[in-house]
């Protein structure tokens, strides 16, 4: 079940000191709860995910960012002065009216609220539906009737940042459960390549992911409207960064998602000032071809491991034995 993005936005904007909104995981729905009676909530902490509130959408910060995007230096200075001191929102609005930019601010603000809602969904692995950037021109604002006299904006329209279709999300204990079925797909694909029967054991996948997070591994997922469609696991060893797993759903391969995950790993390695070295199953020709496209070359050395499992099917003597890519 998907949540409606507009519902998420409305709940964020409607939050107050009296009511907060939470997403109930098992019920897959958003419910309001009294902020002052937390002890009476019918849910445990691990059963719900709190939605952002009005502080999280940070409309004062949105005003500052809006001002920085105004091209006209004179208007930008007027707006900057308007938000200093008491009555910042009122003065900001009055200044926007002066320069016929009120509707531009509404559009920018609504886009920022929409981005906040999308980020919350994606960071928590909650699949959503609804337009990512479409803004309704019919604003439900108390002041709308006063703005009918406005002419078209005389300045270049202020644009909000455009987010890409897919987004890389950091995985932690908070959202790791949303990755379990994707990780199970990876395990099944690897078992099938080596001639083993698929397994239907999500518990093993989640146990492995939690263990790797506890050991300090860096896990990232690619989110498509809150649905995780690819992921990578990178081990942060003492002297290097090593790619342990990288996986993208078959129907979404060759769309740049794997490269997004590789770019994230390389950025993390650069920040940590560590080299990158990759261990790959020599039978995994798809991954090797992908890594070659990313600029990695195969080294001649092979690291051997003795496997306790019996091999079945048409498998070469090196199947299951990792070799290094650098």
CSV table of C-alpha atoms in Angstrom, one decimal:
chain,number,residue,atom,x,y,z
A,1,UNK,CA,0.0,0.0,0.0
A,2,UNK,CA,1.3,3.5,-0.9
A,3,UNK,CA,0.8,6.7,1.0
A,4,UNK,CA,-0.6,9.7,-0.8
A,5,UNK,CA,2.1,12.4,-1.0
A,6,UNK,CA,-0.5,15.2,-0.7
A,7,UNK,CA,-1.8,13.6,2.5
A,8,UNK,CA,1.7,13.6,3.9
A,9,UNK,CA,2.1,17.2,3.1
A,10,UNK,CA,-1.2,18.2,4.6
A,11,UNK,CA,-0.4,16.3,7.8
A,12,UNK,CA,3.0,18.1,8.1
A,13,UNK,CA,1.5,21.5,7.5
A,14,UNK,CA,-1.4,20.7,10.0
A,15,UNK,CA,0.9,19.5,12.8
A,16,UNK,CA,0.8,21.7,16.0
A,17,UNK,CA,1.8,21.7,19.6
A,18,UNK,CA,-1.5,19.7,20.3
A,19,UNK,CA,-1.4,17.1,17.5
A,20,UNK,CA,1.3,15.2,15.8
A,21,UNK,CA,1.0,12.7,13.0
A,22,UNK,CA,2.6,9.2,12.8
A,23,UNK,CA,2.8,6.5,10.2
A,24,UNK,CA,1.6,3.1,11.6
A,25,UNK,CA,3.9,0.5,10.0
A,26,UNK,CA,1.6,-2.5,10.2
A,27,UNK,CA,-1.5,-0.6,9.3
A,28,UNK,CA,0.2,1.3,6.5
A,29,UNK,CA,-1.7,4.5,7.3
A,30,UNK,CA,-1.2,7.9,8.9
A,31,UNK,CA,-3.0,8.8,12.1
A,32,UNK,CA,-3.1,11.9,14.3
A,33,UNK,CA,-2.1,11.6,18.0
A,34,UNK,CA,-2.3,14.0,20.9
A,35,UNK,CA,1.2,15.5,21.5
A,36,UNK,CA,0.6,16.0,25.2
A,37,UNK,CA,-0.6,12.5,26.0
A,38,UNK,CA,2.3,10.3,24.6
A,39,UNK,CA,1.8,7.8,27.4
A,40,UNK,CA,-1.7,7.1,26.2
A,41,UNK,CA,-0.7,6.4,22.6
A,42,UNK,CA,-1.9,2.9,21.5
A,43,UNK,CA,1.4,2.1,19.7
A,44,UNK,CA,4.9,1.2,20.8
A,45,UNK,CA,7.8,3.3,19.5
A,46,UNK,CA,8.9,0.6,17.0
A,47,UNK,CA,5.4,0.4,15.5
A,48,UNK,CA,5.2,4.0,14.3
A,49,UNK,CA,7.3,6.5,12.4
A,50,UNK,CA,6.7,10.2,13.2
A,51,UNK,CA,6.1,12.6,10.4
A,52,UNK,CA,8.0,15.8,10.1
A,53,UNK,CA,6.4,18.8,11.9
A,54,UNK,CA,6.3,22.5,11.1
A,55,UNK,CA,9.8,23.0,12.6
A,56,UNK,CA,11.2,20.4,10.2
A,57,UNK,CA,9.8,22.1,7.1
A,58,UNK,CA,11.7,25.2,8.2
A,59,UNK,CA,9.8,28.0,6.4
A,60,UNK,CA,12.2,30.7,7.8
A,61,UNK,CA,15.0,28.8,6.1
A,62,UNK,CA,12.9,28.4,3.0
A,63,UNK,CA,12.5,32.2,3.0
A,64,UNK,CA,16.2,32.7,3.2
A,65,UNK,CA,16.8,30.2,0.4
A,66,UNK,CA,14.1,31.9,-1.7
A,67,UNK,CA,15.8,35.3,-1.3
A,68,UNK,CA,19.2,33.9,-2.4
A,69,UNK,CA,17.6,32.8,-5.7
A,70,UNK,CA,16.2,36.2,-6.5
A,71,UNK,CA,18.2,37.7,-9.4
A,72,UNK,CA,17.4,41.3,-8.8
A,73,UNK,CA,19.9,42.7,-6.3
A,74,UNK,CA,17.6,45.5,-5.1
A,75,UNK,CA,14.6,43.1,-4.5
A,76,UNK,CA,17.0,40.7,-2.8
A,77,UNK,CA,18.2,43.4,-0.4
A,78,UNK,CA,14.6,44.4,0.4
A,79,UNK,CA,13.6,40.9,1.2
A,80,UNK,CA,16.7,40.2,3.3
A,81,UNK,CA,15.9,43.3,5.4
A,82,UNK,CA,12.3,42.2,5.8
A,83,UNK,CA,13.0,39.0,7.6
A,84,UNK,CA,15.3,40.5,10.2
A,85,UNK,CA,13.7,41.0,13.7
A,86,UNK,CA,10.2,40.6,14.9
A,87,UNK,CA,7.3,40.1,12.4
A,88,UNK,CA,9.6,38.5,9.8
A,89,UNK,CA,6.9,36.5,8.1
A,90,UNK,CA,4.5,39.5,7.9
A,91,UNK,CA,7.2,41.9,6.6
A,92,UNK,CA,8.4,39.3,4.1
A,93,UNK,CA,4.8,38.9,2.8
A,94,UNK,CA,4.4,42.7,2.5
A,95,UNK,CA,7.6,43.1,0.6
A,96,UNK,CA,6.6,40.3,-1.8
A,97,UNK,CA,3.4,42.1,-2.4
A,98,UNK,CA,5.3,45.3,-3.2
A,99,UNK,CA,7.3,43.5,-5.9
A,100,UNK,CA,4.4,41.3,-7.2
A,101,UNK,CA,6.2,38.1,-6.2
A,102,UNK,CA,3.8,36.6,-3.7
A,103,UNK,CA,2.6,33.8,-5.9
A,104,UNK,CA,6.2,32.9,-6.7
A,105,UNK,CA,6.9,32.5,-3.0
A,106,UNK,CA,3.8,30.3,-2.6
A,107,UNK,CA,5.0,28.1,-5.5
A,108,UNK,CA,8.5,27.9,-4.1
A,109,UNK,CA,7.2,27.2,-0.5
A,110,UNK,CA,4.9,24.4,-1.7
A,111,UNK,CA,7.7,22.8,-3.6
A,112,UNK,CA,9.9,22.9,-0.5
A,113,UNK,CA,7.1,21.2,1.6
A,114,UNK,CA,6.7,18.6,-1.1
A,115,UNK,CA,10.5,17.9,-1.1
A,116,UNK,CA,10.3,17.5,2.7
A,117,UNK,CA,7.5,15.0,2.4
A,118,UNK,CA,9.3,13.0,-0.3
A,119,UNK,CA,12.5,13.0,1.7
A,120,UNK,CA,10.7,11.6,4.7
A,121,UNK,CA,9.0,8.8,2.6
A,122,UNK,CA,12.3,7.9,0.9
A,123,UNK,CA,14.4,7.9,4.1
A,124,UNK,CA,12.0,5.6,5.8
A,125,UNK,CA,11.3,3.3,2.8
A,126,UNK,CA,7.6,4.3,2.6
A,127,UNK,CA,6.4,4.0,-1.0
A,128,UNK,CA,4.3,7.0,-2.1
A,129,UNK,CA,2.1,8.1,-5.0
A,130,UNK,CA,1.4,11.6,-6.3
A,131,UNK,CA,3.2,14.1,-8.4
A,132,UNK,CA,6.7,14.9,-7.3
A,133,UNK,CA,6.7,18.6,-8.4
A,134,UNK,CA,3.2,19.6,-9.7
A,135,UNK,CA,1.8,22.5,-7.8
A,136,UNK,CA,-1.9,23.4,-7.7
A,137,UNK,CA,-2.5,27.0,-8.8
A,138,UNK,CA,-5.5,27.3,-6.5
A,139,UNK,CA,-4.0,28.2,-3.2
A,140,UNK,CA,-6.1,27.7,-0.1
A,141,UNK,CA,-4.6,30.8,1.6
A,142,UNK,CA,-6.4,33.3,3.8
A,143,UNK,CA,-4.9,36.2,1.7
A,144,UNK,CA,-5.7,34.9,-1.7
A,145,UNK,CA,-8.5,37.3,-2.4
A,146,UNK,CA,-6.2,40.2,-1.6
A,147,UNK,CA,-3.8,39.1,-4.3
A,148,UNK,CA,-6.2,39.3,-7.2
A,149,UNK,CA,-5.0,42.7,-8.1
A,150,UNK,CA,-1.4,41.5,-8.7
A,151,UNK,CA,0.0,41.7,-12.2
A,152,UNK,CA,2.5,39.2,-13.6
A,153,UNK,CA,5.8,39.1,-11.7
A,154,UNK,CA,8.2,41.6,-13.1
A,155,UNK,CA,11.3,39.5,-12.2
A,156,UNK,CA,12.7,36.2,-13.4
A,157,UNK,CA,10.7,33.4,-11.7
A,158,UNK,CA,12.4,31.9,-8.7
A,159,UNK,CA,12.9,28.2,-9.2
A,160,UNK,CA,13.1,25.5,-6.5
A,161,UNK,CA,15.8,22.8,-6.8
A,162,UNK,CA,14.7,20.0,-9.1
A,163,UNK,CA,15.3,16.6,-7.5
A,164,UNK,CA,16.4,13.6,-9.6
A,165,UNK,CA,13.9,10.8,-10.2
A,166,UNK,CA,16.0,8.5,-8.0
A,167,UNK,CA,17.7,9.2,-4.8
A,168,UNK,CA,20.4,7.5,-2.8
A,169,UNK,CA,19.4,6.9,0.9
A,170,UNK,CA,21.7,5.9,3.8
A,171,UNK,CA,20.5,2.8,5.5
A,172,UNK,CA,20.6,2.5,9.3
A,173,UNK,CA,18.9,0.4,11.9
A,174,UNK,CA,16.0,2.8,11.6
A,175,UNK,CA,15.1,1.9,8.0
A,176,UNK,CA,16.9,-1.4,7.4
A,177,UNK,CA,13.7,-3.4,7.6
A,178,UNK,CA,12.5,-1.8,4.3
A,179,UNK,CA,15.5,-3.3,2.5
A,180,UNK,CA,15.0,-6.9,3.5
A,181,UNK,CA,13.1,-8.1,0.5
A,182,UNK,CA,15.5,-6.5,-1.9
A,183,UNK,CA,18.4,-8.1,-0.1
A,184,UNK,CA,16.5,-11.4,-0.3
A,185,UNK,CA,16.3,-10.9,-4.1
A,186,UNK,CA,20.1,-10.5,-4.3
A,187,UNK,CA,20.7,-13.7,-2.3
A,188,UNK,CA,18.3,-15.7,-4.5
A,189,UNK,CA,19.9,-14.4,-7.6
A,190,UNK,CA,23.4,-15.3,-6.4
A,191,UNK,CA,22.2,-18.8,-5.3
A,192,UNK,CA,20.6,-19.3,-8.8
A,193,UNK,CA,23.8,-18.4,-10.5
A,194,UNK,CA,25.7,-21.0,-8.6
A,195,UNK,CA,23.1,-23.7,-9.1
A,196,UNK,CA,21.5,-23.7,-5.7
A,197,UNK,CA,17.8,-23.5,-4.9
A,198,UNK,CA,16.3,-20.2,-4.0
A,199,UNK,CA,15.6,-19.6,-0.3
A,200,UNK,CA,12.5,-17.9,1.2
A,201,UNK,CA,14.0,-16.6,4.4
A,202,UNK,CA,13.7,-12.8,4.9
A,203,UNK,CA,14.9,-13.3,8.5
A,204,UNK,CA,18.3,-14.4,7.3
A,205,UNK,CA,18.5,-11.3,5.1
A,206,UNK,CA,17.6,-8.9,7.9
A,207,UNK,CA,19.9,-10.6,10.4
A,208,UNK,CA,22.8,-10.2,7.9
A,209,UNK,CA,22.0,-6.6,7.3
A,210,UNK,CA,21.7,-5.7,11.0
A,211,UNK,CA,25.0,-7.5,11.7
A,212,UNK,CA,26.8,-5.6,8.9
A,213,UNK,CA,25.4,-2.3,10.2
A,214,UNK,CA,26.7,-3.2,13.7
A,215,UNK,CA,30.1,-4.0,12.2
A,216,UNK,CA,30.3,-0.5,10.7
A,217,UNK,CA,29.4,-1.3,7.1
A,218,UNK,CA,28.1,1.6,4.9
A,219,UNK,CA,24.8,0.6,3.3
A,220,UNK,CA,23.0,2.7,0.8
A,221,UNK,CA,19.8,2.2,-1.2
A,222,UNK,CA,18.4,3.8,-4.3
A,223,UNK,CA,14.8,5.0,-3.7
A,224,UNK,CA,12.1,5.3,-6.4
A,225,UNK,CA,9.2,7.1,-4.8
A,226,UNK,CA,10.0,5.5,-1.4
A,227,UNK,CA,10.5,2.0,-2.9
A,228,UNK,CA,14.0,0.7,-2.6
A,229,UNK,CA,15.1,-0.7,-6.0
A,230,UNK,CA,18.9,-1.1,-5.5
A,231,UNK,CA,21.4,-1.2,-2.7
A,232,UNK,CA,25.1,-1.5,-2.0
A,233,UNK,CA,27.1,-2.6,1.1
A,234,UNK,CA,30.6,-1.2,1.6
A,235,UNK,CA,33.0,-2.4,4.2
A,236,UNK,CA,35.0,0.3,5.8
A,237,UNK,CA,38.2,-1.7,6.6
A,238,UNK,CA,41.2,-0.3,8.4
A,239,UNK,CA,43.1,0.5,5.2
A,240,UNK,CA,40.6,0.5,2.4
A,241,UNK,CA,36.9,0.6,1.3
A,242,UNK,CA,35.7,-2.7,-0.1
A,243,UNK,CA,32.4,-3.3,-2.0
A,244,UNK,CA,30.7,-6.3,-0.5
A,245,UNK,CA,27.5,-6.3,-2.4
A,246,UNK,CA,25.8,-4.2,-5.1
A,247,UNK,CA,22.4,-5.0,-6.6
A,248,UNK,CA,19.7,-3.4,-8.7
A,249,UNK,CA,16.4,-5.0,-9.7
A,250,UNK,CA,16.7,-6.5,-13.2
A,251,UNK,CA,14.0,-4.4,-14.7
A,252,UNK,CA,15.8,-1.2,-13.7
A,253,UNK,CA,19.3,-2.1,-14.8
A,254,UNK,CA,21.2,0.0,-17.3
A,255,UNK,CA,19.5,3.1,-16.1
A,256,UNK,CA,22.4,4.5,-14.1
A,257,UNK,CA,21.3,3.3,-10.6
A,258,UNK,CA,24.3,1.1,-10.1
A,259,UNK,CA,26.6,3.9,-11.0
A,260,UNK,CA,24.8,6.2,-8.5
A,261,UNK,CA,25.7,3.6,-5.8
A,262,UNK,CA,29.3,3.4,-7.0
A,263,UNK,CA,29.6,7.2,-7.0
A,264,UNK,CA,28.3,7.2,-3.4
A,265,UNK,CA,30.9,4.7,-2.4
A,266,UNK,CA,33.7,6.6,-4.1
A,267,UNK,CA,32.6,9.8,-2.5
A,268,UNK,CA,32.7,8.1,1.0
A,269,UNK,CA,36.1,6.7,0.3
A,270,UNK,CA,37.4,10.0,-0.8
A,271,UNK,CA,36.1,11.7,2.3
A,272,UNK,CA,37.7,9.0,4.4
A,273,UNK,CA,40.9,9.2,2.4
A,274,UNK,CA,41.0,5.5,1.7
A,275,UNK,CA,41.5,3.5,-1.5
A,276,UNK,CA,38.8,1.4,-3.0
A,277,UNK,CA,39.3,-2.3,-3.6
A,278,UNK,CA,36.5,-4.7,-4.7
A,279,UNK,CA,36.1,-8.4,-4.2
A,280,UNK,CA,33.9,-10.0,-6.8
A,281,UNK,CA,32.8,-13.6,-7.6
A,282,UNK,CA,34.7,-14.5,-10.8
A,283,UNK,CA,31.5,-16.3,-12.0
A,284,UNK,CA,29.5,-13.0,-11.7
A,285,UNK,CA,30.1,-11.8,-15.3
A,286,UNK,CA,27.3,-9.2,-15.0
A,287,UNK,CA,28.9,-7.4,-12.1
A,288,UNK,CA,32.4,-7.6,-13.6
A,289,UNK,CA,31.1,-6.1,-16.9
A,290,UNK,CA,29.4,-3.3,-14.9
A,291,UNK,CA,32.5,-2.5,-12.9
A,292,UNK,CA,34.6,-2.4,-16.1
A,293,UNK,CA,32.2,0.2,-17.4
A,294,UNK,CA,32.7,2.2,-14.2
A,295,UNK,CA,36.5,2.3,-14.9
A,296,UNK,CA,37.7,-0.7,-12.8
A,297,UNK,CA,40.1,-3.2,-14.2
A,298,UNK,CA,40.7,-6.9,-13.2
A,299,UNK,CA,43.9,-7.7,-11.4
A,300,UNK,CA,45.7,-10.9,-12.2
A,301,UNK,CA,45.8,-12.0,-8.6
A,302,UNK,CA,43.2,-14.4,-7.2
A,303,UNK,CA,42.5,-15.0,-3.5
A,304,UNK,CA,41.4,-18.6,-2.8
A,305,UNK,CA,38.9,-19.7,-0.2
A,306,UNK,CA,37.9,-23.3,0.6
A,307,UNK,CA,34.1,-23.7,0.5
A,308,UNK,CA,32.3,-26.0,2.9
A,309,UNK,CA,29.3,-26.3,0.6
A,310,UNK,CA,29.1,-29.0,-2.1
A,311,UNK,CA,29.0,-27.5,-5.6
A,312,UNK,CA,26.2,-28.5,-8.0
A,313,UNK,CA,25.4,-27.9,-11.6
A,314,UNK,CA,27.8,-26.7,-14.3
A,315,UNK,CA,30.3,-24.8,-12.1
A,316,UNK,CA,33.9,-24.1,-12.9
A,317,UNK,CA,36.6,-24.8,-10.3
A,318,UNK,CA,36.7,-21.1,-9.4
A,319,UNK,CA,33.0,-20.6,-8.7
A,320,UNK,CA,32.4,-19.0,-5.3
A,321,UNK,CA,36.0,-17.9,-4.9
A,322,UNK,CA,36.6,-14.2,-4.8
A,323,UNK,CA,39.2,-12.3,-6.8
A,324,UNK,CA,40.2,-8.7,-6.5
A,325,UNK,CA,39.4,-5.7,-8.6
A,326,UNK,CA,41.1,-2.4,-8.0
